[in-house]
Coordinates of C-alpha atoms in Angstrom, one line a residue:
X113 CA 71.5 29.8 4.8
X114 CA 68.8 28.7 2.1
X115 CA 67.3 30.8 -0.2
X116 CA 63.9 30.2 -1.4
X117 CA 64.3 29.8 -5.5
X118 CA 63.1 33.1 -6.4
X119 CA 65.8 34.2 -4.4
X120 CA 68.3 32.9 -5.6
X121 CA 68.3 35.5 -8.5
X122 CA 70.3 37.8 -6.5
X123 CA 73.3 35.8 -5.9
X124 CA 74.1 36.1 -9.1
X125 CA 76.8 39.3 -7.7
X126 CA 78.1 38.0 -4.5
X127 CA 78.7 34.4 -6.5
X128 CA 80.6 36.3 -9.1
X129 CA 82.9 37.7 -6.3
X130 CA 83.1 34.5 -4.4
X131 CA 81.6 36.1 -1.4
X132 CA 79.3 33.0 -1.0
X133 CA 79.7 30.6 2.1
X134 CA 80.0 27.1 1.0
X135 CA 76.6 26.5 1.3
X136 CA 75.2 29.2 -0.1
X137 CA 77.7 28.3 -3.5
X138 CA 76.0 25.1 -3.7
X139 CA 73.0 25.7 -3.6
X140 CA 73.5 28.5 -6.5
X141 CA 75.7 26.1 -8.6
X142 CA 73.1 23.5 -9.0
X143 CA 70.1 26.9 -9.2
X144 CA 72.9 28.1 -12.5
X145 CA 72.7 24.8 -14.1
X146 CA 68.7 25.5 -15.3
X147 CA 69.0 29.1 -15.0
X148 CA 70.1 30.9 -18.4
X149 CA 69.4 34.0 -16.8
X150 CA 71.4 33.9 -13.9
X151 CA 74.6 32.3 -16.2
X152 CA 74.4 35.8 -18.1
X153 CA 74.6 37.9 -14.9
X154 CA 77.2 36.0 -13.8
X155 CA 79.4 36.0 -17.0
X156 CA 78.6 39.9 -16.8
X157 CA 80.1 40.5 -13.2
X158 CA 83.2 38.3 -14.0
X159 CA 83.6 40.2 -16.9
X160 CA 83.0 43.8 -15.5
X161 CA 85.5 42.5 -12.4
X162 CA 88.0 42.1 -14.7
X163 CA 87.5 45.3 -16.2
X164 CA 88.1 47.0 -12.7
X165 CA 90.8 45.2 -12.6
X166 CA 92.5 46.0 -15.6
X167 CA 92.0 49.8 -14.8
X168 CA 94.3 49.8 -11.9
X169 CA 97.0 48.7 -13.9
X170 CA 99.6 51.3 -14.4
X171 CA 102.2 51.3 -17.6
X172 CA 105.0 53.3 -16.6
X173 CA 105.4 57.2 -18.2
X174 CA 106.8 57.4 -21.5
X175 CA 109.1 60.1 -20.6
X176 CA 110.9 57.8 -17.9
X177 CA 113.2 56.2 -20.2
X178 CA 114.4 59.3 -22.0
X179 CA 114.9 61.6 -18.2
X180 CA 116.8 58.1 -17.5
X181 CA 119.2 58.4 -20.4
X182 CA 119.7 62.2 -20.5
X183 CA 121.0 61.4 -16.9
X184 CA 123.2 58.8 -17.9
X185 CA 124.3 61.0 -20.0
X186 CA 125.9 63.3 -17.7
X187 CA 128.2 60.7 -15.4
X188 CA 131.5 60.5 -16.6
X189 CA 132.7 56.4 -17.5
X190 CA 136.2 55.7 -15.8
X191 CA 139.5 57.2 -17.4
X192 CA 141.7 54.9 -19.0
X193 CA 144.0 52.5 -17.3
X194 CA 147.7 54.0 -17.6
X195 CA 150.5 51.2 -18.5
X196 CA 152.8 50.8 -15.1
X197 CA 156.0 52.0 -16.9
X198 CA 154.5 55.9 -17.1
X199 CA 156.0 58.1 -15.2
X200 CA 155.3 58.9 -11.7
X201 CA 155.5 62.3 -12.5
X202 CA 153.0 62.3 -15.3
X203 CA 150.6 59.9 -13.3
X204 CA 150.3 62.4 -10.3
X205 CA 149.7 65.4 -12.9
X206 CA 147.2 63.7 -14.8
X207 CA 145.8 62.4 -11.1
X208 CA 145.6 66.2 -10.3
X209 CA 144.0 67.4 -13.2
X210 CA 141.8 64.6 -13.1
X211 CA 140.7 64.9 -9.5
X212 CA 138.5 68.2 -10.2
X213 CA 136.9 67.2 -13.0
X214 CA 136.2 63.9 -11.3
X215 CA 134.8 65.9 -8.8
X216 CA 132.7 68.3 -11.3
X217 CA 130.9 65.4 -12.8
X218 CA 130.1 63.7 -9.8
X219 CA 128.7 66.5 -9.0
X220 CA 126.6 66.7 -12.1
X221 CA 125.6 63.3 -12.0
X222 CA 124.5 63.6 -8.2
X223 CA 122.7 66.9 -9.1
X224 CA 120.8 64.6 -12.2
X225 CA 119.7 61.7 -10.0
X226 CA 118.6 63.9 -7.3
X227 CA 116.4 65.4 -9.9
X228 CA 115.2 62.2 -11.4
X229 CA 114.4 60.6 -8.1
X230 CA 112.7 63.6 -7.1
X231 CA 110.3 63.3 -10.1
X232 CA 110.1 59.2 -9.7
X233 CA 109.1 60.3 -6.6
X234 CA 106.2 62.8 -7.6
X235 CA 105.1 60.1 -10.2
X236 CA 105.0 57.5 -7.4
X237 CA 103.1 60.0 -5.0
X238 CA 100.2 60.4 -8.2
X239 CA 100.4 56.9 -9.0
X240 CA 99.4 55.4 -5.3
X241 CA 96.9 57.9 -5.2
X242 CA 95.3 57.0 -8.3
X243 CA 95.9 53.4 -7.1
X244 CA 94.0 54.8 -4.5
X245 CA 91.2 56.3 -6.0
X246 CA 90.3 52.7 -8.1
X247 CA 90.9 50.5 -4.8
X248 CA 87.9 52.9 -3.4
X249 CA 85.8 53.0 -6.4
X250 CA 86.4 48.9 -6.6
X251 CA 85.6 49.0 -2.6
X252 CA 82.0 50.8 -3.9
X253 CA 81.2 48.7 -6.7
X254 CA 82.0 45.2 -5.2
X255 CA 79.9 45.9 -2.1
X256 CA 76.9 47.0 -4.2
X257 CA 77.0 43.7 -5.9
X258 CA 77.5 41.7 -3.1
X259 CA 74.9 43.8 -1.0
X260 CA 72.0 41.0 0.0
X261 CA 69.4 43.3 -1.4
X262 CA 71.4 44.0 -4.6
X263 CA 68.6 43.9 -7.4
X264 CA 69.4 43.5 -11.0
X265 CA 67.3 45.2 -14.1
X266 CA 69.3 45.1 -17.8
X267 CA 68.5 47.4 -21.1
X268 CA 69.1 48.1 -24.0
X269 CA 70.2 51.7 -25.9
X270 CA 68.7 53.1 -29.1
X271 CA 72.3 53.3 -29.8
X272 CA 72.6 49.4 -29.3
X273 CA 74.4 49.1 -26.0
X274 CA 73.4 46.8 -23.8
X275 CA 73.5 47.7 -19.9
X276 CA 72.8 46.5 -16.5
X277 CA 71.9 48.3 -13.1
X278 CA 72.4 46.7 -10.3
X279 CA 71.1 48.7 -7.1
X280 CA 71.0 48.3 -3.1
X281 CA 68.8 50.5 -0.9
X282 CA 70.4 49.5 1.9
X283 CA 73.6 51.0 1.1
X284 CA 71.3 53.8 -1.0
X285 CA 74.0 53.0 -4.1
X286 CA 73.9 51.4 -7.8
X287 CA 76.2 50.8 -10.5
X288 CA 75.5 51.6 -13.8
X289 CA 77.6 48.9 -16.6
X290 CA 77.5 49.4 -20.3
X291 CA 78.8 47.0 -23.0
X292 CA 79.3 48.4 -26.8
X293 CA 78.6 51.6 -25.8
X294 CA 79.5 53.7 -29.2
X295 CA 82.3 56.4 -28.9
X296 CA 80.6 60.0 -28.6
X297 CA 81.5 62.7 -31.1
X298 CA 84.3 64.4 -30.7
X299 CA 83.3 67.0 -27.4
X300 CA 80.3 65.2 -26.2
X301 CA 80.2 62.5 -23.5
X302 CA 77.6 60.4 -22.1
X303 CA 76.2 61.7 -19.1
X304 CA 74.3 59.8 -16.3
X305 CA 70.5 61.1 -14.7
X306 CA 68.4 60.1 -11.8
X307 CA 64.7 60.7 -12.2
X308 CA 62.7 62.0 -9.1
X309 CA 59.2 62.3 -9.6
X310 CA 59.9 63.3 -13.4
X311 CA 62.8 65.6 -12.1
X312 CA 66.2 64.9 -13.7
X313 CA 69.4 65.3 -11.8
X314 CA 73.0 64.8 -12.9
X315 CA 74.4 61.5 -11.7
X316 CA 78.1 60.8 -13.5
X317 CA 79.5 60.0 -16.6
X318 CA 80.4 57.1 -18.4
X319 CA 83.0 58.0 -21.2
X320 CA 83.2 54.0 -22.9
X321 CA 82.0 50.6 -22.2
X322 CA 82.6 50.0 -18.3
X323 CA 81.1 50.5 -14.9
X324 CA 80.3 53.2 -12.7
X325 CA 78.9 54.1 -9.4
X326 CA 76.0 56.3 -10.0
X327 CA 76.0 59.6 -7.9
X328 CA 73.4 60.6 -6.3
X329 CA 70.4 59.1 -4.2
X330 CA 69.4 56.3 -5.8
X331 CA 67.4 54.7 -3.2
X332 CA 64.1 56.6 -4.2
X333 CA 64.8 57.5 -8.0
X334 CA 62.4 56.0 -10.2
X335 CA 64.4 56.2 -13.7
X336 CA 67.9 56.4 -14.9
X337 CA 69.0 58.0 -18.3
X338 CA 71.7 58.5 -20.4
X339 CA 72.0 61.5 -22.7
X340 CA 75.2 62.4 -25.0
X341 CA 76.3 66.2 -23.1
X342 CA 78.6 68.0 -24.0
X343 CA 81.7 67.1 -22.6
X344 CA 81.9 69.1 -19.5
X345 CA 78.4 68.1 -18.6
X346 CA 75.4 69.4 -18.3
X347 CA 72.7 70.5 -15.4
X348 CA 69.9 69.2 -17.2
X349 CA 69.3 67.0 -20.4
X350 CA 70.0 68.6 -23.5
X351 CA 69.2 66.0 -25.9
X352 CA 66.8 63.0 -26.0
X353 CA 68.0 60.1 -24.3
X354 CA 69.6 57.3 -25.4
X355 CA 68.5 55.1 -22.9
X356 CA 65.3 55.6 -20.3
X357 CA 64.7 52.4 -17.5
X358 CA 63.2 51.7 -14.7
X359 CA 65.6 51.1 -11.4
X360 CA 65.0 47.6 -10.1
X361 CA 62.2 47.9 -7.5

């Protein structure tokens, strides 16, 4: 469909995502060309995409390779092979003795790998869950930026970060990105705040540079903030905020 050109600020998400129809692509590609604005929000959502991305991305538990080994450990390698002129009499006594400790160890070994594979098992269990979790929060972002009534409003920090909001009523959700974002002190965090008619209410955290779904109604806040909490959170602000803006309207 066409957009009239003031519009075509918004596309700046769903173009990002390639959730465009052909037309609609067009039409933006030739609106980017004298648009510096709209090149920055786009660089922005590829670049926060890719951080989404990157956080689903699982390196496998240190302690794998040493439960791996200590199992390996435990199964016994094959005997030697006897030379053919031994004696039959020694070769079924040594078979004998050999069959229960044979048995023993195969045991053992059986007994390791059950418990390894029981704990692979557990880790696999938490790691699709966690694979999960991001595919959901990924789910939440992505359709905020893509929403047709997504509107965009960027900031700046006193402590130098630069961020963007980006905010749909329709789905009454926003997501809150922050680039160079300082570490916190050691037990603090940055916390997240939705103002209602001067009223401040928790809204999520933000631990580094990133995106995040805010929590809460966001449809009619007026304000978000950031404050540095301490690190289990807060109910209300406890220090001045580092950053104060307006919600896109």
């Amino acid at each position: 469909m066409n957009h009239h050109a003031a519009d075509l600020h918004i596309l700046a998400a769903p173009y990002a995502l390639d959730a465009l129809d052909p037309a609609e692509r067009a039409e933006f590609d030739a609106h980017l060309t004298g648009c510096d604005g709209c090149r920055e929000d786009v660089a922005d959502f590829l670049a926060t995409a890719a951080r989404l991305a990157a956080s689903a991305a699982q390196a496998p538990p240190a302690a794998m390779k040493q439960r791996t080994m200590t199992a390996a450990d435990h199964v016994r390698q094959l005997p030697p092979h006897l030379p053919a002129t031994s004696p039959l009499a020694v070769r079924g006594a040594l078979r004998r003795k050999a069959l229960p400790v044979a048995l023993a160890a195969s045991l053992v070994a059986a007994a390791s790998f059950a418990g390894l594979a029981a704990w692979q098992n557990q880790e696999n269990r938490q790691l699709e869950q966690r694979a999960r979790q991001v595919e959901q929060r990924l789910g939440a972002v992505g359709g905020v930026l893509a929403a047709p009534d997504a509107r965009t409003v960027h900031g700046r920090a006193d402590n130098g970060a630069l961020t963007t909001v980006v905010a749909s009523d329709r789905q009454d959700k926003a997501v809150f990105t922050a680039t160079g974002l300082p570490a916190p002190a050691p037990g603090k965090t940055y916390q997240l705040w939705l103002a209602h008619d001067g009223t401040m209410s928790p809204a999520g955290f933000i631990h580094r540079d990133g995106t995040v779904l805010i929590d809460g109604n966001t449809a009619d806040a007026d304000a978000l903030g950031l404050t540095l909490e301490p690190a289990g959170g807060s109910p209300q602000p406890t220090t001045t905020p580092v950053l104060l803006m307006t919600l896109p309207a």
